[in-house]
Coordinates of C-alpha atoms and ligand atoms in Angstrom, one line a residue:
M176 CA 0.0 0.0 0.0
F177 CA 1.3 3.5 -0.9
P178 CA -0.8 6.2 0.6
L179 CA -0.5 9.6 -1.2
N180 CA -2.1 12.8 0.1
L181 CA -4.2 14.8 -2.4
F182 CA -6.6 17.6 -1.6
A183 CA -10.2 17.9 -2.8
G184 CA -13.3 19.9 -2.0
S185 CA -16.2 18.4 -0.1
S186 CA -19.2 17.2 -2.0
P187 CA -22.7 18.8 -1.6
G188 CA -24.3 17.9 1.7
E189 CA -21.1 17.1 3.4
E190 CA -20.1 20.6 4.4
E191 CA -21.1 20.2 8.0
E192 CA -19.1 17.2 8.6
T193 CA -16.1 17.2 6.3
K194 CA -13.5 19.9 6.2
P195 CA -13.3 21.4 2.7
D196 CA -9.7 20.4 2.2
S197 CA -9.8 16.9 3.6
P198 CA -6.8 14.9 2.3
L199 CA -7.7 11.9 0.0
S200 CA -5.6 8.8 0.2
L201 CA -4.6 6.9 -2.9
S202 CA -3.8 3.2 -2.2
L203 CA -2.4 0.6 -4.5
C204 CA -3.4 -3.0 -3.9
K205 CA -2.1 -6.2 -5.6
I206 CA -4.4 -9.2 -5.9
E207 CA -2.7 -12.4 -7.0
T208 CA -4.5 -15.5 -8.4
L209 CA -2.9 -18.8 -9.3
S210 CA -2.2 -17.7 -12.9
E211 CA -1.9 -13.9 -12.8
S212 CA -1.5 -10.7 -10.7
H213 CA -3.8 -7.7 -10.8
F214 CA -3.1 -4.2 -9.5
F215 CA -5.9 -1.8 -8.3
F216 CA -5.8 1.8 -7.3
F217 CA -8.2 3.1 -4.7
L218 CA -8.9 6.8 -4.0
F219 CA -10.7 7.4 -0.8
N220 CA -11.3 10.0 2.0
P221 CA -10.3 8.3 5.3
Q222 CA -12.4 10.8 7.3
S223 CA -15.5 10.0 5.4
V224 CA -15.0 6.3 5.7
V225 CA -14.9 6.6 9.5
R226 CA -17.7 9.2 9.6
N227 CA -20.1 7.4 7.4
S228 CA -19.9 4.2 9.2
R229 CA -20.6 5.9 12.6
K230 CA -22.9 8.8 12.0
M231 CA -24.8 9.7 15.2
V232 CA -28.5 10.1 14.9
V233 CA -28.3 13.3 17.1
S234 CA -25.2 15.1 18.0
P235 CA -24.0 15.9 21.5
K236 CA -24.3 19.6 22.6
I237 CA -22.5 20.4 25.8
A238 CA -23.8 23.6 27.2
P239 CA -22.1 25.0 30.3
S240 CA -24.7 27.0 32.4
M241 CA -23.4 30.5 32.7
L242 CA -25.4 30.9 35.9
S243 CA -22.4 29.3 37.6
S244 CA -19.9 31.6 35.9
D245 CA -18.4 34.9 37.2
F246 CA -21.1 37.3 35.9
A247 CA -18.7 40.2 36.3
N248 CA -16.5 38.7 33.7
L249 CA -19.2 37.1 31.4
A250 CA -17.4 37.7 28.1
A251 CA -14.2 36.2 29.3
E252 CA -16.1 33.3 30.9
A253 CA -18.0 32.6 27.7
K254 CA -14.7 32.6 25.7
R255 CA -13.1 30.3 28.2
M256 CA -15.9 27.8 27.9
V257 CA -15.9 27.9 24.1
D258 CA -12.1 27.4 24.0
L259 CA -12.5 24.4 26.4
G260 CA -14.9 22.7 23.9
A261 CA -18.4 23.9 24.8
D262 CA -20.9 23.7 21.9
W263 CA -23.5 26.0 23.4
L264 CA -23.7 28.5 26.3
H265 CA -26.7 28.0 28.5
M266 CA -28.2 31.3 29.6
D267 CA -30.8 31.1 32.5
I268 CA -33.3 34.0 32.3
M269 CA -35.3 34.1 35.6
D270 CA -38.0 36.7 36.3
G271 CA -38.3 36.3 40.1
H272 CA -41.9 35.2 39.6
F273 CA -42.0 31.9 37.7
V274 CA -39.1 30.9 39.9
P275 CA -37.9 32.5 43.2
N276 CA -34.8 33.9 41.7
L277 CA -33.8 36.9 39.5
T278 CA -31.0 36.6 37.0
I279 CA -30.4 38.2 33.6
G280 CA -32.4 39.5 30.7
A281 CA -32.1 40.7 27.1
P282 CA -29.7 43.5 27.8
V283 CA -27.1 41.0 29.1
I284 CA -27.6 38.7 26.1
E285 CA -27.1 41.8 23.8
S286 CA -23.9 42.7 25.6
L287 CA -22.6 39.2 25.5
R288 CA -23.5 38.8 21.8
K289 CA -21.0 41.5 21.0
H290 CA -18.2 39.3 22.4
T291 CA -19.1 35.9 21.1
S292 CA -20.6 34.1 18.1
A293 CA -21.5 31.1 20.2
Y294 CA -24.9 29.5 20.2
L295 CA -26.7 31.2 23.1
D296 CA -29.1 28.5 24.5
C297 CA -31.6 30.7 26.4
H298 CA -33.8 29.0 29.0
L299 CA -36.7 31.3 30.0
M300 CA -37.9 30.7 33.5
V301 CA -40.5 33.5 33.2
T302 CA -44.3 33.7 33.6
N303 CA -44.9 35.5 30.4
P304 CA -42.5 34.2 27.7
M305 CA -44.4 36.0 24.9
D306 CA -43.3 39.3 26.3
Y307 CA -39.6 38.4 25.9
V308 CA -39.6 37.0 22.3
E309 CA -38.9 40.2 20.4
Q310 CA -36.3 41.6 22.7
M311 CA -34.5 38.3 23.0
G312 CA -34.4 37.9 19.2
K313 CA -33.0 41.4 18.8
A314 CA -30.5 40.8 21.5
G315 CA -29.0 37.9 19.6
A316 CA -30.4 34.8 21.4
S317 CA -30.0 31.6 19.4
G318 CA -32.4 29.3 21.1
F319 CA -35.5 30.3 23.1
T320 CA -36.8 27.7 25.4
F321 CA -40.0 28.5 27.3
H322 CA -41.8 26.5 30.0
V323 CA -44.9 24.4 29.0
E324 CA -46.5 25.2 32.3
V325 CA -47.0 28.8 31.3
A326 CA -47.8 28.3 27.6
K327 CA -50.6 25.8 27.6
E328 CA -53.0 28.2 25.8
N329 CA -50.8 30.1 23.4
W330 CA -47.8 27.8 22.5
Q331 CA -48.6 27.8 18.8
E332 CA -48.4 31.5 18.5
L333 CA -45.4 31.6 20.8
V334 CA -43.5 29.1 18.7
S335 CA -44.3 30.9 15.5
K336 CA -43.1 34.2 17.0
I337 CA -39.9 32.7 18.2
K338 CA -39.2 31.4 14.7
S339 CA -40.0 34.7 13.1
A340 CA -37.7 36.4 15.5
G341 CA -34.9 34.1 14.1
M342 CA -34.5 31.8 17.1
R343 CA -34.8 28.1 17.6
P344 CA -37.9 27.2 19.7
G345 CA -37.6 24.8 22.6
V346 CA -40.0 23.7 25.4
A347 CA -39.0 22.9 29.0
L348 CA -40.9 21.0 31.7
K349 CA -40.6 21.1 35.4
P350 CA -40.1 17.9 37.4
G351 CA -43.8 17.7 38.4
T352 CA -45.1 18.1 34.8
P353 CA -46.0 14.9 33.0
V354 CA -44.1 14.4 29.8
E355 CA -47.2 13.9 27.7
E356 CA -47.8 17.7 28.0
V357 CA -45.1 18.4 25.5
Y358 CA -46.0 15.8 22.9
P359 CA -48.4 18.1 21.0
L360 CA -45.7 20.8 20.8
V361 CA -43.3 18.4 19.2
E362 CA -45.9 17.1 16.8
G363 CA -47.6 20.4 16.0
E364 CA -47.7 22.1 12.7
T365 CA -45.0 24.5 13.8
P366 CA -43.1 22.2 16.2
V367 CA -40.6 23.0 18.9
E368 CA -37.1 21.8 18.0
M369 CA -35.9 20.8 21.4
V370 CA -37.4 19.5 24.7
L371 CA -35.7 20.4 27.9
V372 CA -36.4 18.0 30.7
M373 CA -35.7 19.7 34.1
T374 CA -33.8 17.4 36.4
V375 CA -34.1 19.7 39.4
E376 CA -36.7 22.3 40.4
P377 CA -35.9 25.3 38.3
G378 CA -34.5 28.4 40.0
F379 CA -31.0 27.6 41.3
G380 CA -27.7 26.0 40.3
G381 CA -26.0 23.4 42.4
Q382 CA -29.0 21.2 43.2
K383 CA -29.2 17.4 43.2
F384 CA -30.0 15.5 40.0
M385 CA -33.3 13.7 40.0
P386 CA -32.8 10.3 38.4
S387 CA -36.6 9.7 38.2
M388 CA -36.8 12.3 35.4
M389 CA -35.0 9.8 33.2
D390 CA -38.3 8.0 32.5
K391 CA -39.4 11.2 30.7
V392 CA -36.2 11.3 28.6
R393 CA -36.5 7.7 27.7
A394 CA -40.2 8.2 26.6
L395 CA -39.2 11.2 24.5
R396 CA -36.2 9.4 22.9
Q397 CA -38.3 6.4 22.0
K398 CA -41.0 8.5 20.4
Y399 CA -38.7 11.0 18.7
P400 CA -35.3 9.5 17.7
T401 CA -34.0 12.6 16.0
L402 CA -35.2 15.2 18.5
D403 CA -32.8 17.3 20.5
I404 CA -33.4 16.4 24.2
E405 CA -31.8 18.5 26.8
V406 CA -31.3 17.8 30.5
D407 CA -30.7 20.6 33.0
G408 CA -29.9 20.4 36.7
G409 CA -27.3 18.4 38.6
L410 CA -25.5 17.0 35.6
G411 CA -21.9 16.1 35.9
P412 CA -19.5 13.1 35.8
S413 CA -21.5 11.1 38.4
T414 CA -24.9 11.6 36.7
I415 CA -24.1 11.9 33.0
E416 CA -24.3 8.2 32.3
A417 CA -27.9 7.9 33.4
A418 CA -28.9 10.9 31.3
A419 CA -27.0 9.7 28.2
E420 CA -28.3 6.1 28.5
A421 CA -31.8 7.4 28.6
G422 CA -31.2 9.3 25.4
A423 CA -30.4 12.9 26.3
N424 CA -28.0 14.6 23.8
C425 CA -27.9 18.3 25.0
I426 CA -26.3 18.5 28.4
V427 CA -26.5 21.6 30.6
A428 CA -23.9 21.6 33.4
G429 CA -23.2 24.5 35.7
S430 CA -21.5 23.8 39.0
S431 CA -19.9 20.6 37.8
V432 CA -18.1 22.5 35.0
F433 CA -17.3 25.8 36.7
G434 CA -16.5 24.2 40.0
A435 CA -14.0 21.7 38.5
P436 CA -10.2 22.2 38.6
E437 CA -10.2 21.3 34.9
P438 CA -13.5 22.3 33.3
G439 CA -12.3 21.2 29.9
K440 CA -12.0 17.6 31.2
V441 CA -15.6 17.6 32.4
I442 CA -16.8 19.0 29.1
S443 CA -15.1 16.3 27.2
L444 CA -16.2 13.6 29.6
L445 CA -19.8 14.7 29.2
R446 CA -19.4 14.6 25.4
T447 CA -17.8 11.1 25.4
S448 CA -20.7 9.7 27.5
V449 CA -23.3 11.1 25.0
E450 CA -21.3 9.8 22.0
K451 CA -21.0 6.3 23.5
A452 CA -24.7 6.1 24.3
Q453 CA -26.1 7.5 21.1
P454 CA -27.1 5.1 18.4
T455 CA -25.3 5.4 15.1
T456 CA -26.7 4.7 11.6
Ligands
LIG31 C1 -31.7 25.8 37.2 C2 -31.0 26.2 35.9 C3 -29.8 25.5 35.5 C4 -28.7 25.5 36.4 C5 -28.0 24.2 36.4 O1 -32.9 26.4 37.3 O2 -32.0 26.1 34.8 O3 -29.4 25.8 34.2 O4 -27.8 26.6 36.2 O5 -27.0 24.3 37.3 P1 -26.3 22.9 37.9 O6 -25.6 22.2 36.7 O7 -25.3 23.4 38.9 O8 -27.4 22.1 38.5
LIG32 ZN1 -31.4 26.2 32.7

């Protein structure tokens, strides 16, 4: 075998997964039969061989919760997380009414957006999510996840507005809310694109993971194999396996990442656990 390195552009539809200048390998093989010898040349992209045989149905998204960061240095904290391998930055918006805590709002998202191009995964723990759609869209939020408990009547209009404002809609459910309540939102004409299963009571970081919530994750994954399913609350090295096994692929982690001596190691451990548990095609 004589591998040669050539360079070629990616083919249509491969942009997301193949670098445009992936090297191609040219290999020469000799096949001998009793009477004669044959030589064959093979040209292939080693990356695509590996990729195509193990393509995950949904990809891991590791989202450090900025609630556990140093808010006085938010831009630097965001950069630090992205540099350490975070896919998304989870932003907890609390109104002091839906939950007994008050955090940040659109002005902070707008300020942060000037310093990062990262996906800002905004989790709205607010009583009136509709009131925040326009301002969050203008501020530069990427995802807008509202709670089903406060959107039973108007979720269709809410999802449409979120999309029109250029954000990706998601729905969250508190530990006491039955999972069936989000099914219509996933199956609707204008569906949400992510379900966030709360694994603690919303409101504060640093709480204990509730393993019983994994039944909801399992039910969702069974019903919707390609849906983004996020878990939020108490996720870290000791709880990730339960969540990943159940089928969660978007992992929010606050105190376990920011409180670790080496946050990058925690981020990559979370990713590896999701990768191992996800089915491939
Ligand atoms: C809680 C928030 C979470 C919180 C998670 O209401 O929605 O995003 O920051 O923090 P940890 O990972 O510390 O439980
Ligand atoms: Zn959250």
